[in-house]
Coordinates of C-alpha atoms in Angstrom, one line a residue:
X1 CA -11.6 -20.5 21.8
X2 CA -14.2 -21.2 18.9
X3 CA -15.7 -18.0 17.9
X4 CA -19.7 -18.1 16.7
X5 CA -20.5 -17.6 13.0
X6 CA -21.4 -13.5 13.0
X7 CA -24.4 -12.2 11.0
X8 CA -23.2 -9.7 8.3
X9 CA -23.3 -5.8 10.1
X10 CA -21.5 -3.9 7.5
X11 CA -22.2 -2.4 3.8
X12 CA -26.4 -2.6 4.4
X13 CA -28.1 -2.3 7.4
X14 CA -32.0 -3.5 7.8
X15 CA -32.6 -0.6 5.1
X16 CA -30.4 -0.6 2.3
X17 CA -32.8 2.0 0.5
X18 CA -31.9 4.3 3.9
X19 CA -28.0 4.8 2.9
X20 CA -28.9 5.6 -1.4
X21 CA -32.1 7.8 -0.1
X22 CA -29.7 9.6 2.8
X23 CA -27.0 9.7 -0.5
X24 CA -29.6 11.6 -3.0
X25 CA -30.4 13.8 -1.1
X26 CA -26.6 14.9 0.0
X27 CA -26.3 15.4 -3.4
X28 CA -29.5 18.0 -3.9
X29 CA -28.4 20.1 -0.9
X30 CA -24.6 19.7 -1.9
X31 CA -25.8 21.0 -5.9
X32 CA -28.0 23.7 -4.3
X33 CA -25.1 24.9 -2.1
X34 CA -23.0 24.6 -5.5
X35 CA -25.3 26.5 -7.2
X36 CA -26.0 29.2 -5.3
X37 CA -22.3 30.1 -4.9
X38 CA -22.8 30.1 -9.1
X39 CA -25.1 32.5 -8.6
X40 CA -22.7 34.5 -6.3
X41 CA -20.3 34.6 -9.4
X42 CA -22.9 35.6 -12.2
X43 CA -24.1 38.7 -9.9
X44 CA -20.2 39.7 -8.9
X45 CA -20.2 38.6 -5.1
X46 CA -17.2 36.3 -5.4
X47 CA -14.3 35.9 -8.5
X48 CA -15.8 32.4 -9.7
X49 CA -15.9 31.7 -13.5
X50 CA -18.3 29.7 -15.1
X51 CA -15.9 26.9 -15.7
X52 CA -15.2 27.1 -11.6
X53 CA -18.5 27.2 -10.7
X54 CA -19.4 23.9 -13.1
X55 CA -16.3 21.8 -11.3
X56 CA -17.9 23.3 -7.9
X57 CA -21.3 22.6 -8.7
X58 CA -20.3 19.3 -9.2
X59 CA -17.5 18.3 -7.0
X60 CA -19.7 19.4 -4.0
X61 CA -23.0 17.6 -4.6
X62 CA -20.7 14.1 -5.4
X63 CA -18.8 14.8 -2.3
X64 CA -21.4 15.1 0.0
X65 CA -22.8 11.7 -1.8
X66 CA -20.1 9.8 -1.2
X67 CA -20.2 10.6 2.4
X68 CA -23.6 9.3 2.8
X69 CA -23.0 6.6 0.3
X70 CA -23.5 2.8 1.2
X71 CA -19.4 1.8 2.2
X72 CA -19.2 -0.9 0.0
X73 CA -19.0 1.9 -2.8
X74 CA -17.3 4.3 -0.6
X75 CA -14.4 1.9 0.1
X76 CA -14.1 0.6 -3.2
X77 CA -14.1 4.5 -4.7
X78 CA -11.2 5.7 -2.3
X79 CA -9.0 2.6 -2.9
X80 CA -9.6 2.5 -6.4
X81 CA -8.3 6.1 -6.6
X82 CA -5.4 5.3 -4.1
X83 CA -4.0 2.7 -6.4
X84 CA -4.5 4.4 -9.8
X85 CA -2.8 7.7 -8.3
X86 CA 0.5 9.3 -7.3
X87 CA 1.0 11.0 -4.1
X88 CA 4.2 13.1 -5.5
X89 CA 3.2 13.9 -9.3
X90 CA -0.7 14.8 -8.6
X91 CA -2.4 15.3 -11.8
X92 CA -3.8 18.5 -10.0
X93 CA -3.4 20.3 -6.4
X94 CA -5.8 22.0 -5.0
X95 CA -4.2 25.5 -3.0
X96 CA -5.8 26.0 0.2
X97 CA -4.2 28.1 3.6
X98 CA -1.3 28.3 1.7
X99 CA -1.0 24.5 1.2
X100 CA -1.0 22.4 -1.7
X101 CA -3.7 19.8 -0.9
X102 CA -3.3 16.7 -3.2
X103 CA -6.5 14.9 -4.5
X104 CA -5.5 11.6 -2.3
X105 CA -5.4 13.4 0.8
X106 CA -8.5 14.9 -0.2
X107 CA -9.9 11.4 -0.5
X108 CA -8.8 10.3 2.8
X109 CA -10.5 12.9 4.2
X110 CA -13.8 12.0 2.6
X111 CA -13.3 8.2 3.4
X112 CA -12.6 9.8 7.1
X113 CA -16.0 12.3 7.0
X114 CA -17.8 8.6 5.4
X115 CA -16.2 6.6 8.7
X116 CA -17.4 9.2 11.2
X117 CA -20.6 9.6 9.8
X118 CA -21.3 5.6 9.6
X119 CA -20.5 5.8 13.4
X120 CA -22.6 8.5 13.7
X121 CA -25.9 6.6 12.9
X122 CA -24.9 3.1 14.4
X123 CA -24.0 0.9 11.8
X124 CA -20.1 0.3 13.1
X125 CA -19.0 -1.7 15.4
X126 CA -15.3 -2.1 16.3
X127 CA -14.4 -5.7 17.3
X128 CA -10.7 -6.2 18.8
X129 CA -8.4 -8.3 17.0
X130 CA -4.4 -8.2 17.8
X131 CA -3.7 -6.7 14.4
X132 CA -5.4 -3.6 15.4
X133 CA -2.5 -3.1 18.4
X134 CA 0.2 -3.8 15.3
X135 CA -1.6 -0.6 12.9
X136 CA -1.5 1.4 16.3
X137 CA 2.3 0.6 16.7
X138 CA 3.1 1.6 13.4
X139 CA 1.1 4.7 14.1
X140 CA 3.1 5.4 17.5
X141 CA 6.6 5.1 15.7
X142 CA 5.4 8.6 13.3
X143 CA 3.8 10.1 17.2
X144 CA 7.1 9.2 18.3
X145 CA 9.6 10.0 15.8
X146 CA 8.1 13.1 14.8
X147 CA 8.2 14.6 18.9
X148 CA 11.7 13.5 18.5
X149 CA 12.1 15.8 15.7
X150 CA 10.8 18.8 17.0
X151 CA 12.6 18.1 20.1
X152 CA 15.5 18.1 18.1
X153 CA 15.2 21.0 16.5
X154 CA 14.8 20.0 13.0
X155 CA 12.9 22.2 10.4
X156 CA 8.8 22.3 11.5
X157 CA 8.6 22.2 7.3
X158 CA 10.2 19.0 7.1
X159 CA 8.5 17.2 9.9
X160 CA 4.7 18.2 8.9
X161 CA 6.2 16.9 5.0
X162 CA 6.9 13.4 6.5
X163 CA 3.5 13.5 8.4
X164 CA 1.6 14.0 5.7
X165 CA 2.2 10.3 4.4
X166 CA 1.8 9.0 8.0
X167 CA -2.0 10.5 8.3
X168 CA -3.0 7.8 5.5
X169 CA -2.9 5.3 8.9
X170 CA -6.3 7.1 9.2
X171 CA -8.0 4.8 6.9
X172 CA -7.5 1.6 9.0
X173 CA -10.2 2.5 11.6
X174 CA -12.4 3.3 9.1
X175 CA -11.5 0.6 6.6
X176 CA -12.5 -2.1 9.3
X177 CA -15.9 -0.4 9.9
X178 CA -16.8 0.0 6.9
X179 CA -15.6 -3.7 5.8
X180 CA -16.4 -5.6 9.3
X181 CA -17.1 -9.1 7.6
X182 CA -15.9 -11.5 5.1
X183 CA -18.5 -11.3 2.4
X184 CA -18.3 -7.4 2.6
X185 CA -14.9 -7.7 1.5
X186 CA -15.5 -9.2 -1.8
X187 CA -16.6 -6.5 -3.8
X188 CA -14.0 -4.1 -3.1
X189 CA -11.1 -6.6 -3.3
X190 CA -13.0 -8.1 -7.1
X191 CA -12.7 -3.8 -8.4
X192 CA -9.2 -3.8 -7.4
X193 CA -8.6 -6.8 -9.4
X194 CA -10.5 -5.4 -12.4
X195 CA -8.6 -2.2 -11.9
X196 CA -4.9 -4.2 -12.0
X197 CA -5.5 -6.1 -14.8
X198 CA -6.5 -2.7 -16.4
X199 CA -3.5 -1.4 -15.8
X200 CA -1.2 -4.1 -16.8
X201 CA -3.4 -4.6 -19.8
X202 CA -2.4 -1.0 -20.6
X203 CA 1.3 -0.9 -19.4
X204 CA 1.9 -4.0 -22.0
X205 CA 0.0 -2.4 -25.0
X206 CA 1.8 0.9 -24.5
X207 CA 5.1 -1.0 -24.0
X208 CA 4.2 -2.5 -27.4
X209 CA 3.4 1.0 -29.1
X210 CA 7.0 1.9 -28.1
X211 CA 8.5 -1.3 -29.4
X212 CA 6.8 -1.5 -32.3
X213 CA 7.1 2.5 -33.3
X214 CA 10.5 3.1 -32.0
X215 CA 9.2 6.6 -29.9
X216 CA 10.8 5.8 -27.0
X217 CA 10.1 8.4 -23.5
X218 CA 11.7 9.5 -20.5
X219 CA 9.4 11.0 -18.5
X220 CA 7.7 10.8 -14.5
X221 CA 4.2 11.9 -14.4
X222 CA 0.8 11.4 -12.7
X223 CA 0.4 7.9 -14.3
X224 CA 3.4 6.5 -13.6
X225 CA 7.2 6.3 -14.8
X226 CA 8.2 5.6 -18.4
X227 CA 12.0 5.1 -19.0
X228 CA 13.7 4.1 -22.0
X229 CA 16.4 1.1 -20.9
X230 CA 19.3 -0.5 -22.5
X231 CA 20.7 -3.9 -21.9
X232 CA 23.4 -4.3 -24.3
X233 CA 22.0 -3.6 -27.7
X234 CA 18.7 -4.0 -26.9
X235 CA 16.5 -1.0 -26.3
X236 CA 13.1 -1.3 -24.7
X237 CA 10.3 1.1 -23.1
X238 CA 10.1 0.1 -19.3
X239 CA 6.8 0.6 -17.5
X240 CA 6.2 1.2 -14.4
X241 CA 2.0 2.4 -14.2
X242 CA 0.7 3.6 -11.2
X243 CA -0.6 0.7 -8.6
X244 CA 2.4 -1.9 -10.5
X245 CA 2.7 -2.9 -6.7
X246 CA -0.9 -4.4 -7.0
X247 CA 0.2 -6.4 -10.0
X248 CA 2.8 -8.0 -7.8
X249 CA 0.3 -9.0 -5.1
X250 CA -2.3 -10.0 -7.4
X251 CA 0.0 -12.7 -9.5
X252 CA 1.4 -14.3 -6.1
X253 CA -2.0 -14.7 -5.3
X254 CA -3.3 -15.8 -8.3
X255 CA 0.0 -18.3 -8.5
X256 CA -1.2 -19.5 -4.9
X257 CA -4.7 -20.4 -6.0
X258 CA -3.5 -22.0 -9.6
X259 CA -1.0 -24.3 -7.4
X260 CA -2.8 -25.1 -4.2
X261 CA -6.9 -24.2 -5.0
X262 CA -9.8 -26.5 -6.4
X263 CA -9.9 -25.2 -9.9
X264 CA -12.0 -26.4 -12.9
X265 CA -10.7 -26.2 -16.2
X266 CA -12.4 -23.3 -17.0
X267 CA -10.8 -21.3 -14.2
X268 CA -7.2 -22.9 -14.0
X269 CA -7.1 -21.6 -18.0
X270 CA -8.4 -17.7 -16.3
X271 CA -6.0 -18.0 -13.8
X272 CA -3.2 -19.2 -15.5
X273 CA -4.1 -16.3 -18.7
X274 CA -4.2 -13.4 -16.3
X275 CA -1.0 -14.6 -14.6
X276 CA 1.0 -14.7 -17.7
X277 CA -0.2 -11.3 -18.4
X278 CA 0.7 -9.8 -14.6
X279 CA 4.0 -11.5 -15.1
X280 CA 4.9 -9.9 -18.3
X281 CA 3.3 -6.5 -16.9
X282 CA 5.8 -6.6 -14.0
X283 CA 8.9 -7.7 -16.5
X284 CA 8.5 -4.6 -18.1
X285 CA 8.9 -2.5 -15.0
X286 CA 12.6 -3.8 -15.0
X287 CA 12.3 -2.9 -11.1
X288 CA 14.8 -5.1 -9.3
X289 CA 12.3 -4.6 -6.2
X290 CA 9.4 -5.9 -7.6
X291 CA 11.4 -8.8 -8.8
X292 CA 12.5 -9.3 -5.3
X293 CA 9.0 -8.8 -4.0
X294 CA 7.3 -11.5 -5.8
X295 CA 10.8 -13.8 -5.6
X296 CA 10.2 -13.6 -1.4
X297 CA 6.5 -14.4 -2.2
X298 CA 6.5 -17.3 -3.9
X299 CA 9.2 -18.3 -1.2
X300 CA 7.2 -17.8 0.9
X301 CA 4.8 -20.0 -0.1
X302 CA 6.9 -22.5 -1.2
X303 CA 8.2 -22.6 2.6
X304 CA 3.9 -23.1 3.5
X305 CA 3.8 -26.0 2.1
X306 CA 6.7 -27.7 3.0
X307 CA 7.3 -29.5 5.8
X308 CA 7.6 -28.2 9.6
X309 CA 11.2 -29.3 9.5
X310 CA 12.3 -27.4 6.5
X311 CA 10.4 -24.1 8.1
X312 CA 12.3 -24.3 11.1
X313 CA 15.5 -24.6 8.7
X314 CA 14.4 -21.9 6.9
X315 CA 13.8 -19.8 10.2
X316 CA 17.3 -20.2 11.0
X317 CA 19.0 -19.5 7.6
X318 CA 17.1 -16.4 8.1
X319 CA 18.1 -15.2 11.2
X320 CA 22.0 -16.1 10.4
X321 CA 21.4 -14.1 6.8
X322 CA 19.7 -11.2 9.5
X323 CA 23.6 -11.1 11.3
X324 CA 25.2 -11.3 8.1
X325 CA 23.2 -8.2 6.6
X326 CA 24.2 -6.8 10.2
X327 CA 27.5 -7.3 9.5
X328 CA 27.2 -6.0 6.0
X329 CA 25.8 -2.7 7.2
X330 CA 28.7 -2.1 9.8
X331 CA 31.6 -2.6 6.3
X332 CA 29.4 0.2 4.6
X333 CA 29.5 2.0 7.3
X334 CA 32.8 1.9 7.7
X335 CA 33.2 3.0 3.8
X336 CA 34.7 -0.7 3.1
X337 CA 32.4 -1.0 -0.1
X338 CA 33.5 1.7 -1.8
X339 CA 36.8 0.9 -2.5
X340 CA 35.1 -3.3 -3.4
X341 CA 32.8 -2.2 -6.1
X342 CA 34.3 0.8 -7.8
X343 CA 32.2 0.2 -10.9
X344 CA 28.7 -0.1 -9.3
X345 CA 25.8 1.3 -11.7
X346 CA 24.7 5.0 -10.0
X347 CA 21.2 3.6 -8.9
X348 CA 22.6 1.1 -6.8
X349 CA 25.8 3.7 -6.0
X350 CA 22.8 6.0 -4.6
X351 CA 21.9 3.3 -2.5
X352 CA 24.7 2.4 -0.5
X353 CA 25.5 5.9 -0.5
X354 CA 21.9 6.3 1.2
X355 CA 22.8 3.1 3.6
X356 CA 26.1 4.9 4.6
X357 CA 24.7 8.3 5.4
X358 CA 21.2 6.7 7.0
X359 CA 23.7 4.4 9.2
X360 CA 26.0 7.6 10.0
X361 CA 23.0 9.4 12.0
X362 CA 22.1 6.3 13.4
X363 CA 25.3 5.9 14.8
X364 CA 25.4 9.3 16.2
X365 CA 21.6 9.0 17.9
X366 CA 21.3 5.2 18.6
X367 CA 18.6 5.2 20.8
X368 CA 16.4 8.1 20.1
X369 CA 16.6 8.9 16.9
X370 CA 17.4 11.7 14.3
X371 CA 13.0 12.1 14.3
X372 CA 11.2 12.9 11.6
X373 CA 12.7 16.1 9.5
X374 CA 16.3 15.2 9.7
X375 CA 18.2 15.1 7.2
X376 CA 22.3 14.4 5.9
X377 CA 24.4 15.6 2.9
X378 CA 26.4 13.1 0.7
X379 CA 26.9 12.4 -3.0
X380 CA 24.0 11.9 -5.3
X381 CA 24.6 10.0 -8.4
X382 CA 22.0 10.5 -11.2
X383 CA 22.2 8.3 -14.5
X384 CA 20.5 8.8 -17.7
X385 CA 22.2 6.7 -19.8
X386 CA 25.3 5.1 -19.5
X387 CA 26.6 7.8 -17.6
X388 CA 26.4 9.2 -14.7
X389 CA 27.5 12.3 -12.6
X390 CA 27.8 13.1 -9.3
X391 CA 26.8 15.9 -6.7
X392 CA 26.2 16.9 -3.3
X393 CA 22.9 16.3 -2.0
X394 CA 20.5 16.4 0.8
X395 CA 18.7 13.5 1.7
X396 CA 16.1 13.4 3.8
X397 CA 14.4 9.7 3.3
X398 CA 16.1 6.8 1.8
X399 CA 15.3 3.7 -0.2
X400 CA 15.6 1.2 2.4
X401 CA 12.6 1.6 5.0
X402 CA 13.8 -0.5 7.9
X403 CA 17.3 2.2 7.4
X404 CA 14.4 4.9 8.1
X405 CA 12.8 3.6 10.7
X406 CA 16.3 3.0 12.1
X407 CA 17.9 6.4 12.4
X408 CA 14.7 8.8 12.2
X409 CA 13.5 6.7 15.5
X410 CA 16.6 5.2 16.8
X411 CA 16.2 1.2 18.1
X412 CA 12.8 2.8 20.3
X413 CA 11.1 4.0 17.4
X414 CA 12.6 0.7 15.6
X415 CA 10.9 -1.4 18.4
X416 CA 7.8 -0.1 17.4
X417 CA 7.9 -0.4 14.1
X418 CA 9.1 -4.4 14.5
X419 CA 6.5 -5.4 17.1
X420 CA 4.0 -3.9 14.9
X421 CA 4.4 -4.9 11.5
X422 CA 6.1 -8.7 13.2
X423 CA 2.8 -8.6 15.1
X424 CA 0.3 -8.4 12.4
X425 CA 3.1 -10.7 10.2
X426 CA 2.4 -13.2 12.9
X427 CA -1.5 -12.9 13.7
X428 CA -2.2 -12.5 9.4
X429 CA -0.1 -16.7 9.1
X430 CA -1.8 -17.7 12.1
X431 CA -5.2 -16.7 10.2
X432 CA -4.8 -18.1 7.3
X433 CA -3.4 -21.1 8.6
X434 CA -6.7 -21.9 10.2
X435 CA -9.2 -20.8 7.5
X436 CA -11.7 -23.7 7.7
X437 CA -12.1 -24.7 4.1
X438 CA -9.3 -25.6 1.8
X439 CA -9.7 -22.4 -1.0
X440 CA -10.0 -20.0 1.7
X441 CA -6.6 -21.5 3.2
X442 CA -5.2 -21.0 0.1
X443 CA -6.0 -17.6 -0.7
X444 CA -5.0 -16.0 2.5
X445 CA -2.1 -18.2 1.9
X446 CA -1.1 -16.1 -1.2
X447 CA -1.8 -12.8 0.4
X448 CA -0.1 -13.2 3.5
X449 CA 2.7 -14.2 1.8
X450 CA 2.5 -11.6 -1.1
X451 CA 2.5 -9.0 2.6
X452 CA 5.8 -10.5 3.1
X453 CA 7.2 -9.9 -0.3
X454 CA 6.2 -6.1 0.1
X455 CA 8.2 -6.4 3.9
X456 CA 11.1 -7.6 1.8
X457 CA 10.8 -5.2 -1.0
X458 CA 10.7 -2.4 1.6
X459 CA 14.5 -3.2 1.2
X460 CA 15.3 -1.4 -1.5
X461 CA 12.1 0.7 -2.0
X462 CA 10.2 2.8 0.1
X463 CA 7.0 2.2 -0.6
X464 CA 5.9 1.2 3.2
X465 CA 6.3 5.2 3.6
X466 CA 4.4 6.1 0.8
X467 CA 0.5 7.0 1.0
X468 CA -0.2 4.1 -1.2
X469 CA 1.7 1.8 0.9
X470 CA 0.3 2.9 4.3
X471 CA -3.1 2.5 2.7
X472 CA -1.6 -1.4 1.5
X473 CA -1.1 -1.8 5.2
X474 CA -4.6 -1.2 6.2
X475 CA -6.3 -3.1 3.8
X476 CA -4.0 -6.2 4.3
X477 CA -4.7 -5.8 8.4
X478 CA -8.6 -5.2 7.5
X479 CA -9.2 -8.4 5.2
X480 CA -7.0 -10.5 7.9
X481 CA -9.2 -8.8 10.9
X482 CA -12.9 -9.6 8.9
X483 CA -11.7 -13.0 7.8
X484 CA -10.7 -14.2 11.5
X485 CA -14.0 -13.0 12.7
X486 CA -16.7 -14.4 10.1
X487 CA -14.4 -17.0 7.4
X488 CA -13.2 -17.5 4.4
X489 CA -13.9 -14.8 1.6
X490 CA -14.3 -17.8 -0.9
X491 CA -16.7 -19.9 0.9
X492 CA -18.0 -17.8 3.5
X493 CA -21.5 -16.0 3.4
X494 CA -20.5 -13.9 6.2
X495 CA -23.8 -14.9 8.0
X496 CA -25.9 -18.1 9.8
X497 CA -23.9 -20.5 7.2
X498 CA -20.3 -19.3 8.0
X499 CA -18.4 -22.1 9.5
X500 CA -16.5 -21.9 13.0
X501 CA -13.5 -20.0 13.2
X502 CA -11.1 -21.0 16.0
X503 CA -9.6 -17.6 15.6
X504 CA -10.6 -15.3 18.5
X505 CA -9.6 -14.9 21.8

């Protein structure tokens, strides 16, 4: 079925000067609000400082802007701060009912307060598109998984600790209102570039401060992780910045558009400068996942261009390497590998360690699950150096994802999560595979397959459960959603010019 070209709907309505006016004056009543709870504190009604009463002032007058803000800015602010942050080392917490609210969840629910208030006043409309079914799948397995939990009688704690990543599946909904067509994507998606070469910019110049000064650090903190390594003789700093997994998505698709888009020399020099500097950014994370993320990437689109015979080839290698890893999994589970690899480094001990115990509850609940809040005891190896040591510990998530998709929601929760995530796999190549124009084709070539390299990197890391890669999730389903409904980001207008798309229906 050939779908009509569809007028822009999204960022500005017939008054632009409605959403800034509506904005402005958020913020006066938000500041006098503020301010009068100052004024609270100066004549002894409540405990506020003058310092508090400055941050309330202002945090309350730019909140209630930024719900009435125009979503091009209100998107582009929430995912901004969602890659440049950490979920588990906030920079600050904010108690509240005797929870620790982190500044991300505090974002979501401002995106979320921004979504319901765009509805509110008519300027969202929600189209269907199958990768909407595959986001509510993913959504079903933490529904599922975490009833399973309860029913199981596993801490309350625990379960609400897991379900506080899963709520970032909120943004999706929101997300595709706010960014409904293709030329409404482009100016989020440009200030997440901006913001990644940032960071790599800054990963490789503090990488060469430690080089070049010999102060090494060990540390985890709200910008990232900062390790000193060793291989051999050879010390270096590794860096791994907050939103590194955007670098790795950014150079596949840049490496797609250098090889397969209509470039001028001027831009083919761009590209090919800011991929050299991505690619050196992600050398210094010396992460073995995000070298296996962007490895499966540029497979992948290695395997796009090639032809139909060496995909169906391909198809089949994988599936036979799918029963091998199978069979794999059953030896470890069967403590086989211990005894085969005695001298293992204690990250990847810790991960088969984390296979054997996530495979052992499987085992026990095949078909329903541990749920959500489960947990099992086994060794934990922790290495600082070039040794490491060993002792009992819980664990209640692992490294591989699939693993904990496995045993928290046995092979039902497992079907949800596969027809889901296969499902918007499936519609995403079958977009971009159709993109009218050549560049277009080509860049929704690179991202699709740079959402396959995070699939495969979900292997060894678990960044699918994180906030940050639930909100990756979103964004990837939104762009694939606005693109099959009004073209190509490149050459589209998102208007009367937009050519056909034989994408709906």
């Amino acid at each position: 079925m050939i779908s009509e070209p569809v007028r822009e709907e999204g960022i500005h309505p017939t008054a632009p000067w409605l959403d800034w006016g509506l904005a402005g004056a958020a913020l006066v009543v938000g500041l006098s609000v503020a301010l009068c709870a100052q004024w609270a504190a100066v004549f002894g009604h409540a405990s506020l400082d003058w310092v508090a009463g400055a941050v309330l002032w202002l945090g309350v007058g730019l909140a209630t802007a930024y719900v009435f803000a125009p979503s091009g800015l209100a998107v582009s602010l929430f995912l901004l701060f969602m890659v440049a942050s950490h979920f588990s080392r906030p920079f600050a917490v904010l108690p509240l009912g005797g929870v620790e609210w982190r500044p991300v969840e505090m974002a979501l629910a401002f995106l979320l307060m921004h979504g319901a208030v765009r509805w509110m006043r008519g300027h969202a409309r929600f189209h269907f598109d199958p990768i909407h079914y595959g986001l509510y799948l993913v959504a079903v397995f933490y529904l599922y998984a975490a009833v399973r939990g309860y029913w199981a009688g596993n801490s309350p704690a625990l379960i609400v600790g897991e379900c506080r990543y899963a709520i970032f599946l909120a943004a999706y909904p929101v997300l595709v209102l706010a960014m409904p067509t293709a030329r409404s994507l482009r100016y989020p998606l440009l200030m997440i570039l901006a913001l990644t070469v940032l960071i790599a910019v800054l990963s490789l110049a503090f990488f060469a401060y430690a080089q070049i000064s010999g102060n090494f650090t060990g540390t985890q903190n709200a910008l990232g992780e900062f390790v000193e390594r060793q291989v051999g003789t050879f010390h270096f700093q590794s860096v791994r910045a907050n939103g590194h997994v955007f670098i790795e998505i950014v150079f596949v698709v840049l490496t797609a558009r250098f090889f397969g888009a209509r470039l001028s020399t001027r831009q083919r020099f761009v590209h090919g400068s800011l991929m050299l500097l991505l690619a050196l950014a992600i050398l210094i994370t010396a992460m073995r996942t995000a070298y296996l993320a962007v490895f499966v990437s540029l497979m992948a689109l290695a395997l796009l261009r090639a032809p139909r015979r060496i995909q169906y080839l391909s198809a089949m290698l994988g599936l036979t390497g799918l029963v091998v890893a199978v069979v794999l999994a059953g030896l470890l589970y069967s403590g086989a590998f211990a005894s085969w690899f005695p001298a293992l480094g204690a990250s990847l001990k810790g991960r088969f360690v984390e296979l054997e115990g996530g495979l052992g509850l499987f085992a026990a609940h095949p078909l329903l699950g541990t749920g959500l809040g489960s947990t099992f005891e086994a060794m934990g190896y922790v290495s600082k150096t070039t040794q490491f040591s060993v002792a009992p510990a819980t664990y209640q998530m692992v490294h591989n994802v699939w693993l904990y998709y496995l045993y928290k929601g046995g092979l039902i929760g497992m079907g949800f999560v596969l027809i889901g995530l296969g499902g918007i796999t499936v519609r995403a190549h079958y977009i971009a595979e159709r993109m009218p124009l050549p560049d277009d084709r080509v860049l929704m070539r690179g991202l699709w397959a740079a959402f396959v390299g995070q699939l495969a990197a979900s292997l060894t890391m678990p960044r699918l459960v994180y906030p940050i890669g639930l909100v990756l999730v979103c964004l990837f389903g939104c762009v694939f959603v606005a693109v099959a409904r009004t073209g190509g980001i490149i050459a589209s207008d998102g208007g009367e010019n937009s050519p056909k798309m034989p994408l709906q229906g």
